[in-house]
mmCIF file of C-alpha atoms in Angstrom:
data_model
loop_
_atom_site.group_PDB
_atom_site.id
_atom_site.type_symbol
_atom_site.label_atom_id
_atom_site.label_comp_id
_atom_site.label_asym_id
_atom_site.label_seq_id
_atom_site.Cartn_x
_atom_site.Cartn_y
_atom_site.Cartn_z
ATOM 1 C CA UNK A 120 -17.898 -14.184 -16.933
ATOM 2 C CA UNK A 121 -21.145 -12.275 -16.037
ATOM 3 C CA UNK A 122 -20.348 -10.597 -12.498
ATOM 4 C CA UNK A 123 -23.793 -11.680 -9.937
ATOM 5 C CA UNK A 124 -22.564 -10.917 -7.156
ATOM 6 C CA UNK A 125 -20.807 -8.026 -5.311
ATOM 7 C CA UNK A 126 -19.955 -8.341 -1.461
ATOM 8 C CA UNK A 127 -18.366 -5.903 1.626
ATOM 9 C CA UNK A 128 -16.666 -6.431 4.108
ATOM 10 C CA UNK A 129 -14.865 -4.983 7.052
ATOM 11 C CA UNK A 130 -11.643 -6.285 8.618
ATOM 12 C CA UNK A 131 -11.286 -5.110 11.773
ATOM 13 C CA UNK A 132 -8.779 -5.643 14.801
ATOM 14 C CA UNK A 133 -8.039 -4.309 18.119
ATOM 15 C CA UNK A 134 -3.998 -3.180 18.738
ATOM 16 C CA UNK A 135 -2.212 -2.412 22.077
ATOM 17 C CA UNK A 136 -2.886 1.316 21.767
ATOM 18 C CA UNK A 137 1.699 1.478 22.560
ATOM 19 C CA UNK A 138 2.295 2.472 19.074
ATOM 20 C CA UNK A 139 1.466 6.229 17.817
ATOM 21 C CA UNK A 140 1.501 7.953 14.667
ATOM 22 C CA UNK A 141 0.869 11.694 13.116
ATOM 23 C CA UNK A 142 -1.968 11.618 14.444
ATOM 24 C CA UNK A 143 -3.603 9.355 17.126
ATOM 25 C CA UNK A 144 -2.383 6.261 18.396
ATOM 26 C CA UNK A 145 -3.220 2.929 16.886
ATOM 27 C CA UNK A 146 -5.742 1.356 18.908
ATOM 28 C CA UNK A 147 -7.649 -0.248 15.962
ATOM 29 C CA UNK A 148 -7.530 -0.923 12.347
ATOM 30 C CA UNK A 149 -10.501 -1.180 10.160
ATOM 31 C CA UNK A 150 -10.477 -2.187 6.487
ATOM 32 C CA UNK A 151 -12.361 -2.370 3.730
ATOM 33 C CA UNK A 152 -12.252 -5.218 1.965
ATOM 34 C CA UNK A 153 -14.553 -6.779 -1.803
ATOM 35 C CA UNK A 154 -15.153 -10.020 -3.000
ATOM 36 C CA UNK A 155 -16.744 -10.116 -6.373
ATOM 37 C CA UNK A 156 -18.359 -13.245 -7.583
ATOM 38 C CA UNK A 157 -19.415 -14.496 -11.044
ATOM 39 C CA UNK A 158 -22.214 -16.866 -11.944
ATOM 40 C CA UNK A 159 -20.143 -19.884 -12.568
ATOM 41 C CA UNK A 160 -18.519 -19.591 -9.274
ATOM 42 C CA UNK A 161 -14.985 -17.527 -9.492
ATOM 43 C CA UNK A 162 -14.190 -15.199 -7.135
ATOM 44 C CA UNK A 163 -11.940 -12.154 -6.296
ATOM 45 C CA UNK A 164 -10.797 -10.016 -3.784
ATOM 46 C CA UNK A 165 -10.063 -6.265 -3.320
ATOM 47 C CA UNK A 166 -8.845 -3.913 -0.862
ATOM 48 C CA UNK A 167 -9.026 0.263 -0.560
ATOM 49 C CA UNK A 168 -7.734 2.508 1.392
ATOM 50 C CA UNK A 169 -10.015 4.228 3.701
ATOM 51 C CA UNK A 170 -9.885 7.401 6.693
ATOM 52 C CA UNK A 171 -10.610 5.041 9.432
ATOM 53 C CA UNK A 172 -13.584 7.116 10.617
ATOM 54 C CA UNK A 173 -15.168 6.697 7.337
ATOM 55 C CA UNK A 174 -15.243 3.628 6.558
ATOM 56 C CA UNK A 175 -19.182 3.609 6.113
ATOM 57 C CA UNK A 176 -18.585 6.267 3.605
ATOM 58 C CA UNK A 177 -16.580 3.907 1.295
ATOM 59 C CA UNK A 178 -19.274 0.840 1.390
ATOM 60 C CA UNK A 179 -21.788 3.534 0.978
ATOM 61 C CA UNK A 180 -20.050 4.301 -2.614
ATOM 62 C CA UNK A 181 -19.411 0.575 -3.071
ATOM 63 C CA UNK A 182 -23.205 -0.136 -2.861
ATOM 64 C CA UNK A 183 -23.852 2.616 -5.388
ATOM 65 C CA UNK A 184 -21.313 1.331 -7.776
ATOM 66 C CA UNK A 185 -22.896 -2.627 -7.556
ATOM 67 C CA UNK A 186 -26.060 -2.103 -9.612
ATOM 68 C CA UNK A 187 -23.372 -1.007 -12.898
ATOM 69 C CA UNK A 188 -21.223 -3.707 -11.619
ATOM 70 C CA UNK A 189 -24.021 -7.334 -11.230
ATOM 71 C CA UNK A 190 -24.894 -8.121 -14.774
ATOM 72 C CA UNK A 191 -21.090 -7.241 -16.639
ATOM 73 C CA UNK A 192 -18.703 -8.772 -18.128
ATOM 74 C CA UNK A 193 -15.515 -9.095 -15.348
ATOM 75 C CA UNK A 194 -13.495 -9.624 -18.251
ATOM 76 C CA UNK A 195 -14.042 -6.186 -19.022
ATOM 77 C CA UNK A 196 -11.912 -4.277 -16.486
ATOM 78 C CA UNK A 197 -10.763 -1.285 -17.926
ATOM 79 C CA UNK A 198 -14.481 -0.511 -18.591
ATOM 80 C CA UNK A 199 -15.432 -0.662 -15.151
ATOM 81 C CA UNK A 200 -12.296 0.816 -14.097
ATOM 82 C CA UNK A 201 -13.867 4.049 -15.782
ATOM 83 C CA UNK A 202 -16.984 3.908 -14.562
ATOM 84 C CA UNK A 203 -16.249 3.607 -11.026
ATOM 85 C CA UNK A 204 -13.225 6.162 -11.033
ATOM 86 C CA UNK A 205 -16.193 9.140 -12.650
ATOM 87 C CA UNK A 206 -18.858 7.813 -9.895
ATOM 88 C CA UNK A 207 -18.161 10.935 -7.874
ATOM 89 C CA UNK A 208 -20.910 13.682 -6.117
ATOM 90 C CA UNK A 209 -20.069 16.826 -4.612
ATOM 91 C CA UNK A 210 -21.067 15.153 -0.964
ATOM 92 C CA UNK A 211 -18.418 12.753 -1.394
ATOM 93 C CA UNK A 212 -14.762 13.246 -0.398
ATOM 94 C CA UNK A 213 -12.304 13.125 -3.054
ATOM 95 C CA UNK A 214 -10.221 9.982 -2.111
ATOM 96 C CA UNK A 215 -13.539 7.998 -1.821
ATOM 97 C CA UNK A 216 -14.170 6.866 -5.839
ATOM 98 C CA UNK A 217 -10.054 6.356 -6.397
ATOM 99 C CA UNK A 218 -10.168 4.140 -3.097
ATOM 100 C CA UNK A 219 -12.870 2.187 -4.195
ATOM 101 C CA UNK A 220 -12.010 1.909 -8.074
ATOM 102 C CA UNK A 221 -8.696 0.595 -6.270
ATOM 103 C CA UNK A 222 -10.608 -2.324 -4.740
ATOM 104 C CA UNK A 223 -12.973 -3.372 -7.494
ATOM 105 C CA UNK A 224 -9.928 -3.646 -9.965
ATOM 106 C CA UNK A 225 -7.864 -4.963 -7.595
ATOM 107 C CA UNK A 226 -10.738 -7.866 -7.109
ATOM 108 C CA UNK A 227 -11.539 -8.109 -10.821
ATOM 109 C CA UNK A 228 -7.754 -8.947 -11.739
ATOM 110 C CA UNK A 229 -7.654 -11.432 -8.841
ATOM 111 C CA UNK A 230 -10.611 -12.800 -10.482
ATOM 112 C CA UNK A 231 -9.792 -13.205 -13.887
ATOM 113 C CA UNK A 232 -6.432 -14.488 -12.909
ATOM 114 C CA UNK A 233 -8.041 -17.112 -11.106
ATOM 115 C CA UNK A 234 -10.194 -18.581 -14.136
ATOM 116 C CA UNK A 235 -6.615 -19.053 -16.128
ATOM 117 C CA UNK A 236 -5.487 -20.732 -13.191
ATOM 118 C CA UNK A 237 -2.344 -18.030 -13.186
ATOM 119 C CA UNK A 238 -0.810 -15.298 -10.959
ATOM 120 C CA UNK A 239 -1.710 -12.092 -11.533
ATOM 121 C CA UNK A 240 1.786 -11.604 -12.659
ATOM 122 C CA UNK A 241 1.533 -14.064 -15.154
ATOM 123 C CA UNK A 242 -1.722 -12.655 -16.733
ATOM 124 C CA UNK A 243 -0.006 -9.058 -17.205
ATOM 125 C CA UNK A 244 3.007 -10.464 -18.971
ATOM 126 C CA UNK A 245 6.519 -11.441 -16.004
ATOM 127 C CA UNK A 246 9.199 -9.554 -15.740
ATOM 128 C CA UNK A 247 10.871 -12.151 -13.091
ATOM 129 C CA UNK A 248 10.177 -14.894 -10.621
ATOM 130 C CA UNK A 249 10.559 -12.428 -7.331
ATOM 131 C CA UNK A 250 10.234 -9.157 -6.291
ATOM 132 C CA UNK A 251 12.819 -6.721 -3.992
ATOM 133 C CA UNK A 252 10.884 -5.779 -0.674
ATOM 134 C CA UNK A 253 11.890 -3.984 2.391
ATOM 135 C CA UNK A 254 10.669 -4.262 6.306
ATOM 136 C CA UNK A 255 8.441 -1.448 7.312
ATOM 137 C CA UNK A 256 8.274 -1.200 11.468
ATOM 138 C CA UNK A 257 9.994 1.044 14.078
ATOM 139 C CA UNK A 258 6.635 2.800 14.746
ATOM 140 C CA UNK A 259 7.169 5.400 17.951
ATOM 141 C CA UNK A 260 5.452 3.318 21.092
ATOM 142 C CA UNK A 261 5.628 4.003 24.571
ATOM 143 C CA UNK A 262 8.273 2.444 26.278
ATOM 144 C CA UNK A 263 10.230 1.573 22.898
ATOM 145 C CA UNK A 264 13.667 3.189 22.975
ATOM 146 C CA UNK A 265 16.542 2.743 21.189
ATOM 147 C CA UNK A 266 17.906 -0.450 22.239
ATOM 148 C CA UNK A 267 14.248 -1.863 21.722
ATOM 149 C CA UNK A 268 13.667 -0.514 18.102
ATOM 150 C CA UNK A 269 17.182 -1.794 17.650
ATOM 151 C CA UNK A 270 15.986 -5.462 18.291
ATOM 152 C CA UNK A 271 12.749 -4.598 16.511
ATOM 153 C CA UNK A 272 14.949 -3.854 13.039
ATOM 154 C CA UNK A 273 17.360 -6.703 13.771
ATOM 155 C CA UNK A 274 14.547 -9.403 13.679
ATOM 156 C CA UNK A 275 13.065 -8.521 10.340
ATOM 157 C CA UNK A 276 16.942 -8.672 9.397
ATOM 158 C CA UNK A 277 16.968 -12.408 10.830
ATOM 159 C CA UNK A 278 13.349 -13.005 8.677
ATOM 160 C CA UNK A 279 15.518 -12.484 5.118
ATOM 161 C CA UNK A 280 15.019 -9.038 4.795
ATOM 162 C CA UNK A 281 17.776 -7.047 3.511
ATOM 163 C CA UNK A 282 16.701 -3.448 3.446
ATOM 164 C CA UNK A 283 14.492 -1.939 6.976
ATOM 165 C CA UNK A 284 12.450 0.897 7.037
ATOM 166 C CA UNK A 285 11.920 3.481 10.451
ATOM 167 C CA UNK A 286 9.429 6.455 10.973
ATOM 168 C CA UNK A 287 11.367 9.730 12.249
ATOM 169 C CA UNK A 288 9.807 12.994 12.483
ATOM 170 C CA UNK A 289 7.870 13.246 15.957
ATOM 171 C CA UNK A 290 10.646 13.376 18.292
ATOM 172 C CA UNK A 291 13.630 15.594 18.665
ATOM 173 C CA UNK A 292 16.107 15.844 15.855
ATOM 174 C CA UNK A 293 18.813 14.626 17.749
ATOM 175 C CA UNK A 294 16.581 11.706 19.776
ATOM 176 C CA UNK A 295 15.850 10.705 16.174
ATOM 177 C CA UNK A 296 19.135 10.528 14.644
ATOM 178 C CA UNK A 297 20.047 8.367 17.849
ATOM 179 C CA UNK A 298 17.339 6.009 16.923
ATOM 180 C CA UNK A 299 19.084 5.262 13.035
ATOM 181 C CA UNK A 300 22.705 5.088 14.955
ATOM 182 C CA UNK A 301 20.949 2.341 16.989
ATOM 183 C CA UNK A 302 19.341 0.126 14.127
ATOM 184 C CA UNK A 303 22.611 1.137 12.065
ATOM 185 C CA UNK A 304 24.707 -0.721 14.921
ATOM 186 C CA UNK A 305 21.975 -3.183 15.330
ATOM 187 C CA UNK A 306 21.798 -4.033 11.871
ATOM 188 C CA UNK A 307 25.464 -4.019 10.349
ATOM 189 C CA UNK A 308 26.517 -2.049 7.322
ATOM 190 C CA UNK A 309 25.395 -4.385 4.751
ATOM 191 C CA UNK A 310 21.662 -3.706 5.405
ATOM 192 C CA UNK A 311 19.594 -0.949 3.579
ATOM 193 C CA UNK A 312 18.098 1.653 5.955
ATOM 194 C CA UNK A 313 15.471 3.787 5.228
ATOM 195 C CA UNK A 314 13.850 6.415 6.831
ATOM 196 C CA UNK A 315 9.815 7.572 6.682
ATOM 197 C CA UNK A 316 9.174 11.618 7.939
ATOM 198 C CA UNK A 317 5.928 11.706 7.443
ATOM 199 C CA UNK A 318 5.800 15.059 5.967
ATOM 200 C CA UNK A 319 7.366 16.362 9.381
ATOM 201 C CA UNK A 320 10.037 18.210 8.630
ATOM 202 C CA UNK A 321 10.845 21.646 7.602
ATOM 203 C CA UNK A 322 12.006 23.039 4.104
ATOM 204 C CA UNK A 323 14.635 25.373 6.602
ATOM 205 C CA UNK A 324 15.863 21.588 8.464
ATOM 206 C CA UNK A 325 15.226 19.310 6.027
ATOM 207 C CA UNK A 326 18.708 19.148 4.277
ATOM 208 C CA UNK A 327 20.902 19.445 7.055
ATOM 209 C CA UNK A 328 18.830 16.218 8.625
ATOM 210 C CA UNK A 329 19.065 14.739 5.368
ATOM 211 C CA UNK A 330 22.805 14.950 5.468
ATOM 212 C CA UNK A 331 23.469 13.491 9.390
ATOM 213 C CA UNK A 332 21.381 10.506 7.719
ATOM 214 C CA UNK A 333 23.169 9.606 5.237
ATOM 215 C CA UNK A 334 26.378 10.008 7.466
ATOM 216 C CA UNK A 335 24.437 7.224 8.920
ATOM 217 C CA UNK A 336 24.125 5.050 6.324
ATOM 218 C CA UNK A 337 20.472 5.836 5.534
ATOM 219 C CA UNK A 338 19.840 5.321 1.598
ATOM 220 C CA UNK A 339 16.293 6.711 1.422
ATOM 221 C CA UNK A 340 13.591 9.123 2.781
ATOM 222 C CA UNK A 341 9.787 8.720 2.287
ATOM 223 C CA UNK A 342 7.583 11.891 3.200
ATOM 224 C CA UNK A 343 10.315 14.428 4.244
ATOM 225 C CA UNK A 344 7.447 17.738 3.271
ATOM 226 C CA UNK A 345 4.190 17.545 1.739
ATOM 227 C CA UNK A 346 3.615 16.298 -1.422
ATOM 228 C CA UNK A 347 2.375 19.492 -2.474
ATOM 229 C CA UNK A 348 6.023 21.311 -1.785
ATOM 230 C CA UNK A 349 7.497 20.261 -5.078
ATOM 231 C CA UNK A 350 9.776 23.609 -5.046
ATOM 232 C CA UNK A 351 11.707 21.580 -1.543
ATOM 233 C CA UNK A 352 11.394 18.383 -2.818
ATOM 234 C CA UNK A 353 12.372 19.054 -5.992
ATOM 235 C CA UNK A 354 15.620 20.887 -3.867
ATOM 236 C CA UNK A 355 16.238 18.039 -1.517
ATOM 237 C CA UNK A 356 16.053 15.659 -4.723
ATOM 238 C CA UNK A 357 18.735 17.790 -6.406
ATOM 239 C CA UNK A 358 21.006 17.107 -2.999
ATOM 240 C CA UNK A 359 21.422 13.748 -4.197
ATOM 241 C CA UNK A 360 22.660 12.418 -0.765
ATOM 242 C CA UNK A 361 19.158 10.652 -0.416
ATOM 243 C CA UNK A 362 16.787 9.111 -2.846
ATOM 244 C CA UNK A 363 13.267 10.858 -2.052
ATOM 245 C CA UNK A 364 10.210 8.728 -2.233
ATOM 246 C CA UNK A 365 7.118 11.050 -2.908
ATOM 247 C CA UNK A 366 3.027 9.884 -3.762
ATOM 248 C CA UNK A 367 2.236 7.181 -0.798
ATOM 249 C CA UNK A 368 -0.737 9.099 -0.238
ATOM 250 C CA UNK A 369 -1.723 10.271 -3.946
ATOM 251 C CA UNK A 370 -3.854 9.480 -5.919
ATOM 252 C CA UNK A 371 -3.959 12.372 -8.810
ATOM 253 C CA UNK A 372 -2.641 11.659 -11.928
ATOM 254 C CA UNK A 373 -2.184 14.954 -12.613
ATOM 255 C CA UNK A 374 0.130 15.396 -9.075
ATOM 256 C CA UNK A 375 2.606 12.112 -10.025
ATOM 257 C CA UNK A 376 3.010 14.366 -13.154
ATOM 258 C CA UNK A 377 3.749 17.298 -11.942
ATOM 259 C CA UNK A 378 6.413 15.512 -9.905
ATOM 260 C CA UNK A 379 8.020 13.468 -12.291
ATOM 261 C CA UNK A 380 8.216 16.755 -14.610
ATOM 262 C CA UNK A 381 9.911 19.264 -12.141
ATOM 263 C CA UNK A 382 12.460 15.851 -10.643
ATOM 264 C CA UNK A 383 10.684 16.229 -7.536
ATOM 265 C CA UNK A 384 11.124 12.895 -7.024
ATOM 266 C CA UNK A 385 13.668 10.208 -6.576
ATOM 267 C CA UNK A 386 11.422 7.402 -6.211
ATOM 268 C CA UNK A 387 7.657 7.209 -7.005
ATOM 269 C CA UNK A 388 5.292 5.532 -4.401
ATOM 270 C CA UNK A 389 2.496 4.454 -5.306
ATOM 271 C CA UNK A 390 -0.757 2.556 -2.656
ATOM 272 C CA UNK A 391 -2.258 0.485 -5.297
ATOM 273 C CA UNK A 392 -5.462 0.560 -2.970
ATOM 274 C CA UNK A 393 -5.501 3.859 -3.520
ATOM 275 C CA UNK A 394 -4.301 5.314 -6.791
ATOM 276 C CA UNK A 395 -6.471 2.846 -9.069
ATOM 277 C CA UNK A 396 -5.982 -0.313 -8.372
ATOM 278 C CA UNK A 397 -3.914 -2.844 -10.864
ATOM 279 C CA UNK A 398 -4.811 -0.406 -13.444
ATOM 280 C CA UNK A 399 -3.748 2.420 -12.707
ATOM 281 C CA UNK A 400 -0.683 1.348 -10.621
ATOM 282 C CA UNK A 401 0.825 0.037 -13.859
ATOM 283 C CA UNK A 402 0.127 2.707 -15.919
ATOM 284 C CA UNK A 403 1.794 5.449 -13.175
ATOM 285 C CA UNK A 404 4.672 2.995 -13.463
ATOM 286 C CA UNK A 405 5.000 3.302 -17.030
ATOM 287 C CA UNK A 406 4.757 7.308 -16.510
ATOM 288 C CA UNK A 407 7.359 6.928 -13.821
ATOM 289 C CA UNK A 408 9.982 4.983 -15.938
ATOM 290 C CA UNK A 409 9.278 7.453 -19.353
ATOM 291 C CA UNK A 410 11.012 9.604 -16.437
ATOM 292 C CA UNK A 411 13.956 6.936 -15.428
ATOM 293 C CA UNK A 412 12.084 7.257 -12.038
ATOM 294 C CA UNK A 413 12.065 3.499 -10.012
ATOM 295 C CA UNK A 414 8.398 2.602 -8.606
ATOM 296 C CA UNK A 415 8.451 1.616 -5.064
ATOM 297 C CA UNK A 416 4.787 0.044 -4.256
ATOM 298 C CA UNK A 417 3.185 0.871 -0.202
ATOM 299 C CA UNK A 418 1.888 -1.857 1.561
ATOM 300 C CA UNK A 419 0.268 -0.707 5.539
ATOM 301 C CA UNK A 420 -2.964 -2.936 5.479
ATOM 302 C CA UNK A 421 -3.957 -6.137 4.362
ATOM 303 C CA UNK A 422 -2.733 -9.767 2.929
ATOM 304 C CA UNK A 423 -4.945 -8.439 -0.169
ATOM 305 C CA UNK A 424 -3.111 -4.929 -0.779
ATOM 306 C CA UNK A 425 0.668 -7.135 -0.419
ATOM 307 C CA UNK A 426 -0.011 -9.256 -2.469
ATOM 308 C CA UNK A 427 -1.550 -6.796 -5.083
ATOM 309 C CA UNK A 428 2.023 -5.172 -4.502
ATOM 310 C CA UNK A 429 4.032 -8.409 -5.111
ATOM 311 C CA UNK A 430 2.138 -9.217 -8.407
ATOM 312 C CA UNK A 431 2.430 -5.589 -9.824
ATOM 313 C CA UNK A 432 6.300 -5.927 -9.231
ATOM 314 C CA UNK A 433 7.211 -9.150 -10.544
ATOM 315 C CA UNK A 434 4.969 -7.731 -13.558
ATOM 316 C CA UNK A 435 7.192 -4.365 -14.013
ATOM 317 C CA UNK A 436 10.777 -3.643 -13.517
ATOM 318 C CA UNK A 437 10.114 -0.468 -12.649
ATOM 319 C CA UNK A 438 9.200 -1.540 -9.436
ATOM 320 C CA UNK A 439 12.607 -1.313 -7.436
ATOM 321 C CA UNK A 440 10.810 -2.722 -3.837
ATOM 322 C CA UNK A 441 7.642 -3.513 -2.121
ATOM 323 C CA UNK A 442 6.983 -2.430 1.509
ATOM 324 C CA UNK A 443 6.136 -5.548 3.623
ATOM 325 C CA UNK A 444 5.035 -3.820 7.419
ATOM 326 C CA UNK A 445 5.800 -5.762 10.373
ATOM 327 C CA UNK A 446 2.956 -3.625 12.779
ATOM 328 C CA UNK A 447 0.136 -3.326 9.968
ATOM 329 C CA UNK A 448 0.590 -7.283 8.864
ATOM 330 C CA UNK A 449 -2.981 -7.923 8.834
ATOM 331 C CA UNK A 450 -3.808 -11.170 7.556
ATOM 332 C CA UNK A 451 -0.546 -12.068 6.175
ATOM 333 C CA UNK A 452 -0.680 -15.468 7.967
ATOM 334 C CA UNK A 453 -2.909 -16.402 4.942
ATOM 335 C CA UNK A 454 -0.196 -15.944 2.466
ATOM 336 C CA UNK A 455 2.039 -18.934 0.938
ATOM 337 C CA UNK A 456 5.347 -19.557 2.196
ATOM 338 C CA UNK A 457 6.878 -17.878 -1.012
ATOM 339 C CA UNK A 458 4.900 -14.358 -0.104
ATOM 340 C CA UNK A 459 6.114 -14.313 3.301
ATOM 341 C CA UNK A 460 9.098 -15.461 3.622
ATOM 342 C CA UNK A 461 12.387 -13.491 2.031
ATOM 343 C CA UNK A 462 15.107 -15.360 0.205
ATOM 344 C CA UNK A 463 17.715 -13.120 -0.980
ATOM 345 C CA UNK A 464 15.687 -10.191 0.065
ATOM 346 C CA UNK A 465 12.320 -10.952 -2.354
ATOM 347 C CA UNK A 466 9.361 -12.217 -1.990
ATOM 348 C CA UNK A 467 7.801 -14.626 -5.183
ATOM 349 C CA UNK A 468 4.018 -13.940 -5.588
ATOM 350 C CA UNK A 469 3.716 -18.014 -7.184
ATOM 351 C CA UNK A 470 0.249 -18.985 -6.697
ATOM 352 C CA UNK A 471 -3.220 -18.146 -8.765
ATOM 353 C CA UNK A 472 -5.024 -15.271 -8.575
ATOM 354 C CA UNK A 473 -3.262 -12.673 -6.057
ATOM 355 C CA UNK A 474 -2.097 -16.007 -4.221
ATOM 356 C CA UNK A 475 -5.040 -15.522 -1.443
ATOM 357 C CA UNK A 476 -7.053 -18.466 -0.189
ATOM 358 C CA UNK A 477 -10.670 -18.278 -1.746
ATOM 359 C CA UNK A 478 -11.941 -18.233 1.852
ATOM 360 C CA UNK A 479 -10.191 -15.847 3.952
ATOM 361 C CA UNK A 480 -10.415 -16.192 7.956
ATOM 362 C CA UNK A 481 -8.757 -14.121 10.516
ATOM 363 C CA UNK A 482 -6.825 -15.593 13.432
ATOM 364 C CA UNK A 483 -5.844 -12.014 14.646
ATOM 365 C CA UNK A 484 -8.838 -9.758 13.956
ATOM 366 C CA UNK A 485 -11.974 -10.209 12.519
ATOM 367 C CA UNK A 486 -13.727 -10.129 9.503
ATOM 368 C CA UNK A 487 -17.357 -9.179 8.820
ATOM 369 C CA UNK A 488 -19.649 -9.633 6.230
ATOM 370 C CA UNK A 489 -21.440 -5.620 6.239
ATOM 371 C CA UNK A 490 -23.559 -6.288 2.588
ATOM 372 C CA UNK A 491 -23.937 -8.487 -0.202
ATOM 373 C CA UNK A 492 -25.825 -7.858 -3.004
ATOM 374 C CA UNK A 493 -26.720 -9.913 -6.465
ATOM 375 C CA UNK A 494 -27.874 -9.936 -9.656
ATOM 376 C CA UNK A 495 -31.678 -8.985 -9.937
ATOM 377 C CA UNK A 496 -31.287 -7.305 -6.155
ATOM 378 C CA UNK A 497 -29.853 -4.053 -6.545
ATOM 379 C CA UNK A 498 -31.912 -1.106 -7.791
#
């Protein structure tokens, strides 16, 4: 399976500009996507995480990975899992080779999945037919109070979903806490809430918020400090009263570790377009349940990352959910039935490959061809 060709390309579409986060609002999402192509004609697709602003930056590192890539063997992933993750230059910012590696493994599993005529899933060994996922949504938005993000967490209920997730952190303490009362209400007490702070809070506030949640119901808190805080994670872990999900935006092996060691963390989450791919993702997993610490996989782009997500977990048990968004749902309309739609709360990644059409077109967004290079091309 000789790899000749290597290709980028850039998904890209235009939002309302409503919803806010962190740091800007969302008026556009760009995404880097690769499709890697042998000479007999199978194909595979990959997706990275990128800082929206530098998205050149991560095709630039693409294009200087493509000349090691046209040429090999894309049976040999692990090989070219190593050299793309040590591809790295003092100009270059850190998360660029991870996010990258992340794609080109990503695409070379899809790939050799696809010449068995399996899943993904199937190739790596199946733990079970279909995976736990949660709802991600209830994004801050102007003109989106409580009674609206109330409706907003009630219709992913009426989808199948049996566990919702909402960001908190920007607002008010109290205005916040009146937004998981409203979903809580919305949703009925049989329905999983969590919450996402987005590294907003305090070490001072953090546990006496923690506690009014889970007077709420709330079962779970992504992001409540910086990842780099283990000291207050590792105290707001001890609490117990919420499981603590810690890593969305890692990448360093060395960080999950230091984590897992201290109990830092109640939940690992991993971005599989960012933290190495298939790869990598599986082996953090195994690290992660040497620690009896449940994997819980991100999902905030593409049809490509999700369905990454959904093959890693019905490949590993140690993956306790996968985050399906209901804003950033970017191509999902290209999915199967089965990878949309919830029965029992799961999702069942059943098709070959990642479960993605060979030829992907967007109905919302676009998608744009920025290089493609071959064998015998690249120098």
């Amino acid at each position: 399976m000789e790899i000749a060709e290597v290709a980028a390309y850039e998904f890209r579409r235009t939002l309302d500009g409503r919803h806010f986060g962190p740091n800007a609002r969302w008026t556009e999402r760009r995404i880097p996507i690769v499709r890697i192509t042998t000479r007999d004609g199978q194909t595979g697709m990959g997706e990275g995480w990128c800082e929206q602003e530098a998205i050149s930056l991560f095709f630039d590192q693409l294009r200087s990975l493509a000349p090691y890539l046209l040429g090999g063997d894309a049976r040999l992933i692990e090989q070219h899992w190593q050299t793309a993750w040590s591809l790295q230059s003092a100009e270059t910012p850190d998360w660029i080779p991870p996010a990258v590696t992340s794609a080109v493994d990503i695409a070379l599993w899809d790939l050799r999945a696809r010449g068995f005529g399996a899943s993904v899933h199937e190739l790596l060994g199946p733990q079970r037919d279909a995976v736990p996922v949660y709802a991600s949504g209830g994004l801050y938005a102007n003109g989106k109070g409580p009674a609206e993000l109330a409706a907003e967490m009630q219709g992913l209920v009426e989808r199948g979903f049996y566990a919702v997730k909402l960001k908190i952190g920007r607002m008010e303490r109290d205005a916040d806490l009146a937004r998981v009362a409203a979903v809580r209400e919305a949703v009925g007490p049989q329905v999983e809430i969590l919450v996402d702070a987005g590294e907003c809070l305090t070490t001072g506030e953090a546990p006496a918020m923690i506690r009014r949640l889970a007077e709420l119901g709330v079962t779970a808190i992504q992001a409540p400090l910086p990842v780099t805080d283990v000291p207050g994670l590792l105290m707001l872990n001890r609490t117990g009263r919420l499981r603590v999900l810690v890593g969305e935006s890692e990448w360093r092996v060395a960080r999950f570790r230091e984590l897992l060691r201290a109990g830092a963390v109640g939940v690992l989450q991993l971005n599989p377009g960012l933290c190495g791919g298939i790869t990598q993702t599986l082996k953090l997993a195994a690290l992660a349940e040497a620690h009896d610490v449940p994997v819980c996989l991100q999902n905030h782009s593409t049809a490509v990352l999700l369905a990454a997500c959904l093959q890693i977990g019905a490949a590993r048990g140690a993956v306790a959910a996968v985050e399906v968004h209901g804003f950033h749902d970017h191509l999902h309309e290209l999915l199967p039935t089965q990878m949309l739609q919830p029965r029992d709360g799961c999702l069942a990644p059943d098709a070959p490959g990642l479960g993605l059409p060979e030829r992907m077109q967007a109905s919302r967004g676009d998608i744009r061809l920025i290089w493609r290079l071959r064998a015998g091309e690249a120098g």
